């Protein structure tokens, strides 16, 4: 029952993240760190309000690990938003969704997560599918790709810390440290490079905060209740959301390599989940 609940949480988080991605894409003309700044303000206020209302200690217990989670999450978010703004939506999301791979691999060392040998093959399939899905897109520079991969590594680190804190910290406390450490970094940049949002920009910036807050909450609940490698693999389904939104909203065209990549990713997800079910 607990595993089923964690899967539901992750699927809902994936949908909310996908809607957030669309909003970030719509404000591509606004500097990345400024978008991060607005997203962090919303998250900080919302998290703090709920924590105080429920009388939960804001700073938590393991402040060292919470700080590390906040820093890793900050770097992961900046890189993620950057790729979303600078390259096609579907390609950006496929690069960002390398994070489940790094989550599972880092989980071996951080939370002593055990993997069956065959799962490494499935993860390799998923990574191959991601790059195939990218379809040798010449619109993606080497720098953009490296930023996206680095972002995925930091996200994987953040997710493992979330799992490590599951017995000592409330999900909202973990979420609170994220914007608390991100705001000073983004705030300094905004003071020096402010660009005034116009018209609907304000709506999209608000929606980014709302969708992200909901997604972060359900993702955190999922990682605190489930096997890391099993739940992490469900993140790959977010690629499908990106393909649908990219096609219908941003008119992004895909080639045969992209569709083959989709098939490989979905197959690897199904095989990985099935393997963990047998193992458990």
CSV table of C-alpha atoms in Angstrom, one decimal:
chain,number,residue,atom,x,y,z
A,1,UNK,CA,0.0,0.0,0.0
A,2,UNK,CA,2.8,2.4,0.9
A,3,UNK,CA,4.6,1.7,-2.4
A,4,UNK,CA,1.3,2.3,-4.4
A,5,UNK,CA,0.9,5.6,-2.6
A,6,UNK,CA,4.4,6.7,-3.4
A,7,UNK,CA,3.9,5.9,-7.1
A,8,UNK,CA,0.7,8.0,-7.2
A,9,UNK,CA,2.6,10.9,-5.5
A,10,UNK,CA,5.4,10.7,-8.1
A,11,UNK,CA,2.9,10.5,-11.1
A,12,UNK,CA,1.1,13.6,-9.8
A,13,UNK,CA,4.4,15.4,-9.2
A,14,UNK,CA,5.5,14.6,-12.7
A,15,UNK,CA,2.4,16.2,-14.2
A,16,UNK,CA,2.8,19.3,-12.1
A,17,UNK,CA,6.5,19.6,-13.0
A,18,UNK,CA,5.5,19.3,-16.7
A,19,UNK,CA,3.0,22.2,-16.3
A,20,UNK,CA,5.8,24.2,-14.6
A,21,UNK,CA,8.1,23.5,-17.5
A,22,UNK,CA,5.6,24.9,-20.0
A,23,UNK,CA,5.4,28.1,-17.9
A,24,UNK,CA,9.2,28.4,-17.7
A,25,UNK,CA,9.4,28.1,-21.5
A,26,UNK,CA,6.8,30.9,-21.9
A,27,UNK,CA,9.1,33.3,-20.0
A,28,UNK,CA,12.3,32.4,-21.9
A,29,UNK,CA,12.9,36.1,-22.4
A,30,UNK,CA,13.4,36.7,-18.7
A,31,UNK,CA,16.8,35.9,-17.2
A,32,UNK,CA,17.0,32.4,-15.6
A,33,UNK,CA,18.0,33.5,-12.2
A,34,UNK,CA,15.2,36.0,-12.1
A,35,UNK,CA,12.7,33.2,-12.8
A,36,UNK,CA,14.4,31.2,-10.1
A,37,UNK,CA,14.0,34.2,-7.7
A,38,UNK,CA,10.2,34.5,-8.2
A,39,UNK,CA,9.8,30.7,-7.9
A,40,UNK,CA,11.8,30.8,-4.6
A,41,UNK,CA,9.8,33.6,-3.1
A,42,UNK,CA,6.5,31.7,-3.6
A,43,UNK,CA,8.0,28.5,-2.2
A,44,UNK,CA,9.5,30.2,0.8
A,45,UNK,CA,6.3,32.0,1.8
A,46,UNK,CA,4.1,29.0,1.2
A,47,UNK,CA,6.3,26.6,3.1
A,48,UNK,CA,6.9,29.0,6.0
A,49,UNK,CA,3.1,29.7,6.4
A,50,UNK,CA,2.2,26.0,6.6
A,51,UNK,CA,5.1,25.2,8.9
A,52,UNK,CA,4.1,27.9,11.3
A,53,UNK,CA,0.5,27.0,11.1
A,54,UNK,CA,1.2,23.4,11.9
A,55,UNK,CA,3.7,24.5,14.6
A,56,UNK,CA,6.5,22.5,13.0
A,57,UNK,CA,10.1,23.8,13.8
A,58,UNK,CA,11.1,25.7,10.7
A,59,UNK,CA,14.8,24.9,10.8
A,60,UNK,CA,14.4,21.2,11.4
A,61,UNK,CA,16.8,18.8,13.2
A,62,UNK,CA,19.7,17.9,10.9
A,63,UNK,CA,20.6,21.3,9.7
A,64,UNK,CA,23.8,20.3,8.0
A,65,UNK,CA,22.1,17.8,5.7
A,66,UNK,CA,19.2,20.2,5.1
A,67,UNK,CA,21.6,22.9,4.1
A,68,UNK,CA,23.4,20.5,1.7
A,69,UNK,CA,20.0,19.5,0.2
A,70,UNK,CA,19.2,23.2,-0.3
A,71,UNK,CA,22.5,24.0,-2.1
A,72,UNK,CA,22.2,20.9,-4.3
A,73,UNK,CA,18.6,21.7,-5.1
A,74,UNK,CA,19.5,25.3,-5.9
A,75,UNK,CA,22.2,24.4,-8.4
A,76,UNK,CA,19.9,21.7,-9.9
A,77,UNK,CA,17.1,24.2,-10.3
A,78,UNK,CA,19.2,26.9,-12.0
A,79,UNK,CA,20.6,24.4,-14.5
A,80,UNK,CA,17.2,23.0,-15.2
A,81,UNK,CA,15.5,26.3,-15.8
A,82,UNK,CA,18.4,27.4,-18.0
A,83,UNK,CA,18.0,24.4,-20.3
A,84,UNK,CA,14.2,24.8,-20.4
A,85,UNK,CA,14.6,28.4,-21.5
A,86,UNK,CA,17.4,27.9,-24.1
A,87,UNK,CA,16.6,24.7,-26.0
A,88,UNK,CA,13.4,23.1,-27.3
A,89,UNK,CA,11.1,21.9,-24.5
A,90,UNK,CA,11.2,18.1,-25.3
A,91,UNK,CA,15.0,18.1,-25.6
A,92,UNK,CA,15.5,20.1,-22.4
A,93,UNK,CA,13.3,17.8,-20.4
A,94,UNK,CA,14.9,14.7,-21.7
A,95,UNK,CA,18.3,16.1,-20.6
A,96,UNK,CA,16.9,17.2,-17.2
A,97,UNK,CA,15.4,13.8,-16.7
A,98,UNK,CA,18.8,12.2,-16.5
A,99,UNK,CA,18.4,12.9,-12.8
A,100,UNK,CA,16.7,9.6,-12.0
A,101,UNK,CA,19.7,7.8,-13.3
A,102,UNK,CA,22.1,9.8,-11.0
A,103,UNK,CA,19.6,9.4,-8.2
A,104,UNK,CA,19.8,5.6,-8.3
A,105,UNK,CA,23.5,5.5,-8.8
A,106,UNK,CA,24.3,8.0,-6.0
A,107,UNK,CA,21.8,6.1,-3.9
A,108,UNK,CA,24.2,3.2,-3.7
A,109,UNK,CA,26.7,5.3,-1.8
A,110,UNK,CA,24.5,7.7,0.1
A,111,UNK,CA,21.6,5.6,1.3
A,112,UNK,CA,23.0,2.1,0.7
A,113,UNK,CA,20.3,1.5,-2.0
A,114,UNK,CA,20.7,-2.0,-3.4
A,115,UNK,CA,20.3,-2.5,-7.1
A,116,UNK,CA,20.1,-5.8,-9.0
A,117,UNK,CA,22.8,-6.1,-11.7
A,118,UNK,CA,20.2,-6.2,-14.6
A,119,UNK,CA,19.0,-2.8,-13.5
A,120,UNK,CA,22.2,-1.2,-14.7
A,121,UNK,CA,21.3,-2.4,-18.1
A,122,UNK,CA,17.9,-0.8,-17.9
A,123,UNK,CA,19.4,2.5,-16.8
A,124,UNK,CA,21.8,2.3,-19.7
A,125,UNK,CA,18.9,1.7,-22.0
A,126,UNK,CA,17.1,4.8,-20.6
A,127,UNK,CA,20.1,7.0,-21.0
A,128,UNK,CA,20.6,5.8,-24.5
A,129,UNK,CA,16.9,6.5,-25.2
A,130,UNK,CA,17.2,10.0,-23.8
A,131,UNK,CA,20.1,10.9,-26.1
A,132,UNK,CA,18.4,9.2,-29.0
A,133,UNK,CA,15.3,11.2,-28.2
A,134,UNK,CA,17.4,14.3,-28.4
A,135,UNK,CA,17.7,13.2,-32.0
A,136,UNK,CA,21.1,14.7,-32.7
A,137,UNK,CA,19.4,18.1,-32.3
A,138,UNK,CA,21.8,20.7,-33.7
A,139,UNK,CA,20.0,23.4,-31.7
A,140,UNK,CA,21.6,22.1,-28.5
A,141,UNK,CA,25.1,23.3,-27.9
A,142,UNK,CA,27.7,21.4,-26.0
A,143,UNK,CA,27.5,24.0,-23.2
A,144,UNK,CA,23.8,23.6,-22.9
A,145,UNK,CA,24.2,19.8,-22.8
A,146,UNK,CA,26.8,20.0,-20.0
A,147,UNK,CA,24.7,22.4,-18.0
A,148,UNK,CA,21.8,20.1,-18.3
A,149,UNK,CA,23.8,17.0,-17.2
A,150,UNK,CA,25.4,18.9,-14.3
A,151,UNK,CA,21.9,20.0,-13.2
A,152,UNK,CA,20.8,16.4,-13.3
A,153,UNK,CA,23.7,15.3,-11.1
A,154,UNK,CA,22.9,17.9,-8.4
A,155,UNK,CA,19.2,16.9,-8.6
A,156,UNK,CA,20.1,13.3,-8.0
A,157,UNK,CA,22.2,14.3,-5.0
A,158,UNK,CA,19.3,16.4,-3.6
A,159,UNK,CA,16.8,13.5,-4.0
A,160,UNK,CA,19.2,11.1,-2.1
A,161,UNK,CA,19.5,13.6,0.8
A,162,UNK,CA,15.7,13.8,0.9
A,163,UNK,CA,15.6,10.0,1.3
A,164,UNK,CA,18.3,10.2,4.0
A,165,UNK,CA,16.3,12.7,6.0
A,166,UNK,CA,13.0,10.8,5.8
A,167,UNK,CA,13.1,9.7,9.4
A,168,UNK,CA,14.1,13.0,11.0
A,169,UNK,CA,12.5,15.8,8.9
A,170,UNK,CA,9.0,16.9,7.9
A,171,UNK,CA,8.7,17.2,4.0
A,172,UNK,CA,7.9,20.9,4.3
A,173,UNK,CA,11.0,21.6,6.3
A,174,UNK,CA,13.1,20.0,3.5
A,175,UNK,CA,11.3,22.1,1.0
A,176,UNK,CA,11.8,25.3,3.1
A,177,UNK,CA,15.6,25.0,3.0
A,178,UNK,CA,15.5,25.0,-0.8
A,179,UNK,CA,14.2,28.6,-1.3
A,180,UNK,CA,15.8,29.8,1.9
A,181,UNK,CA,19.3,29.1,0.4
A,182,UNK,CA,18.3,29.9,-3.2
A,183,UNK,CA,16.9,33.4,-2.6
A,184,UNK,CA,20.1,35.1,-1.5
A,185,UNK,CA,21.9,33.8,-4.6
A,186,UNK,CA,19.2,34.7,-7.1
A,187,UNK,CA,18.5,37.9,-5.2
A,188,UNK,CA,22.0,39.3,-5.7
A,189,UNK,CA,21.8,38.6,-9.4
A,190,UNK,CA,18.4,40.3,-9.7
A,191,UNK,CA,19.7,43.4,-8.0
A,192,UNK,CA,22.4,43.7,-10.6
A,193,UNK,CA,20.5,42.5,-13.7
A,194,UNK,CA,16.8,43.2,-13.1
A,195,UNK,CA,14.5,42.9,-16.1
A,196,UNK,CA,10.9,44.0,-15.5
A,197,UNK,CA,8.3,41.3,-16.3
A,198,UNK,CA,5.5,42.5,-18.6
A,199,UNK,CA,1.8,41.5,-18.9
A,200,UNK,CA,1.2,37.8,-18.7
A,201,UNK,CA,4.7,37.3,-17.5
A,202,UNK,CA,3.4,37.8,-14.0
A,203,UNK,CA,0.8,35.1,-14.4
A,204,UNK,CA,3.3,32.6,-15.7
A,205,UNK,CA,5.8,33.4,-12.9
A,206,UNK,CA,3.0,32.9,-10.3
A,207,UNK,CA,2.0,29.6,-11.9
A,208,UNK,CA,5.6,28.4,-11.8
A,209,UNK,CA,5.6,28.9,-8.1
A,210,UNK,CA,2.2,27.1,-7.6
A,211,UNK,CA,3.0,24.1,-9.8
A,212,UNK,CA,6.5,23.8,-8.4
A,213,UNK,CA,5.4,23.9,-4.8
A,214,UNK,CA,2.8,21.2,-5.4
A,215,UNK,CA,5.3,19.1,-7.4
A,216,UNK,CA,8.0,19.4,-4.8
A,217,UNK,CA,5.7,18.4,-2.0
A,218,UNK,CA,4.4,15.2,-3.7
A,219,UNK,CA,7.9,14.3,-5.0
A,220,UNK,CA,9.3,14.7,-1.5
A,221,UNK,CA,6.5,12.5,0.0
A,222,UNK,CA,7.2,9.9,-2.7
A,223,UNK,CA,10.9,9.7,-2.1
A,224,UNK,CA,10.3,9.5,1.7
A,225,UNK,CA,8.1,6.4,1.3
A,226,UNK,CA,9.5,4.3,-1.4
A,227,UNK,CA,12.4,2.4,-2.9
A,228,UNK,CA,14.6,5.1,-4.6
A,229,UNK,CA,15.3,3.2,-7.8
A,230,UNK,CA,11.7,2.2,-8.3
A,231,UNK,CA,10.3,5.7,-7.8
A,232,UNK,CA,13.1,7.4,-9.6
A,233,UNK,CA,12.4,5.4,-12.8
A,234,UNK,CA,8.9,6.8,-12.9
A,235,UNK,CA,10.4,10.3,-13.5
A,236,UNK,CA,11.2,9.2,-17.1
A,237,UNK,CA,7.5,9.4,-17.8
A,238,UNK,CA,7.8,13.2,-17.6
A,239,UNK,CA,9.5,13.0,-21.0
A,240,UNK,CA,6.1,12.0,-22.5
A,241,UNK,CA,4.4,15.0,-20.9
A,242,UNK,CA,7.1,17.2,-22.5
A,243,UNK,CA,6.6,15.7,-25.9
A,244,UNK,CA,2.9,16.3,-25.8
A,245,UNK,CA,3.1,19.8,-24.6
A,246,UNK,CA,6.0,20.6,-26.9
A,247,UNK,CA,4.1,19.4,-29.9
A,248,UNK,CA,0.7,21.0,-29.2
A,249,UNK,CA,1.8,24.2,-27.5
A,250,UNK,CA,5.2,25.1,-29.0
A,251,UNK,CA,4.9,23.2,-32.4
A,252,UNK,CA,8.0,21.2,-31.9
A,253,UNK,CA,8.5,18.6,-34.6
A,254,UNK,CA,10.1,15.2,-33.9
A,255,UNK,CA,12.0,12.8,-36.1
A,256,UNK,CA,12.1,9.0,-36.2
A,257,UNK,CA,15.0,8.9,-33.7
A,258,UNK,CA,12.9,10.8,-31.1
A,259,UNK,CA,10.1,8.2,-31.4
A,260,UNK,CA,12.5,5.4,-31.1
A,261,UNK,CA,14.0,7.0,-28.0
A,262,UNK,CA,10.5,7.2,-26.5
A,263,UNK,CA,10.0,3.5,-27.0
A,264,UNK,CA,13.3,2.7,-25.4
A,265,UNK,CA,12.7,4.9,-22.4
A,266,UNK,CA,9.3,3.5,-21.7
A,267,UNK,CA,10.6,-0.1,-22.1
A,268,UNK,CA,13.4,0.6,-19.6
A,269,UNK,CA,10.9,2.1,-17.1
A,270,UNK,CA,8.6,-0.9,-17.3
A,271,UNK,CA,11.4,-3.4,-17.0
A,272,UNK,CA,13.0,-1.6,-14.1
A,273,UNK,CA,9.7,-1.4,-12.2
A,274,UNK,CA,8.9,-5.1,-12.9
A,275,UNK,CA,12.4,-6.1,-11.7
A,276,UNK,CA,12.0,-4.3,-8.4
A,277,UNK,CA,8.6,-5.9,-7.9
A,278,UNK,CA,10.1,-9.3,-8.2
A,279,UNK,CA,13.1,-8.3,-6.0
A,280,UNK,CA,10.8,-7.1,-3.2
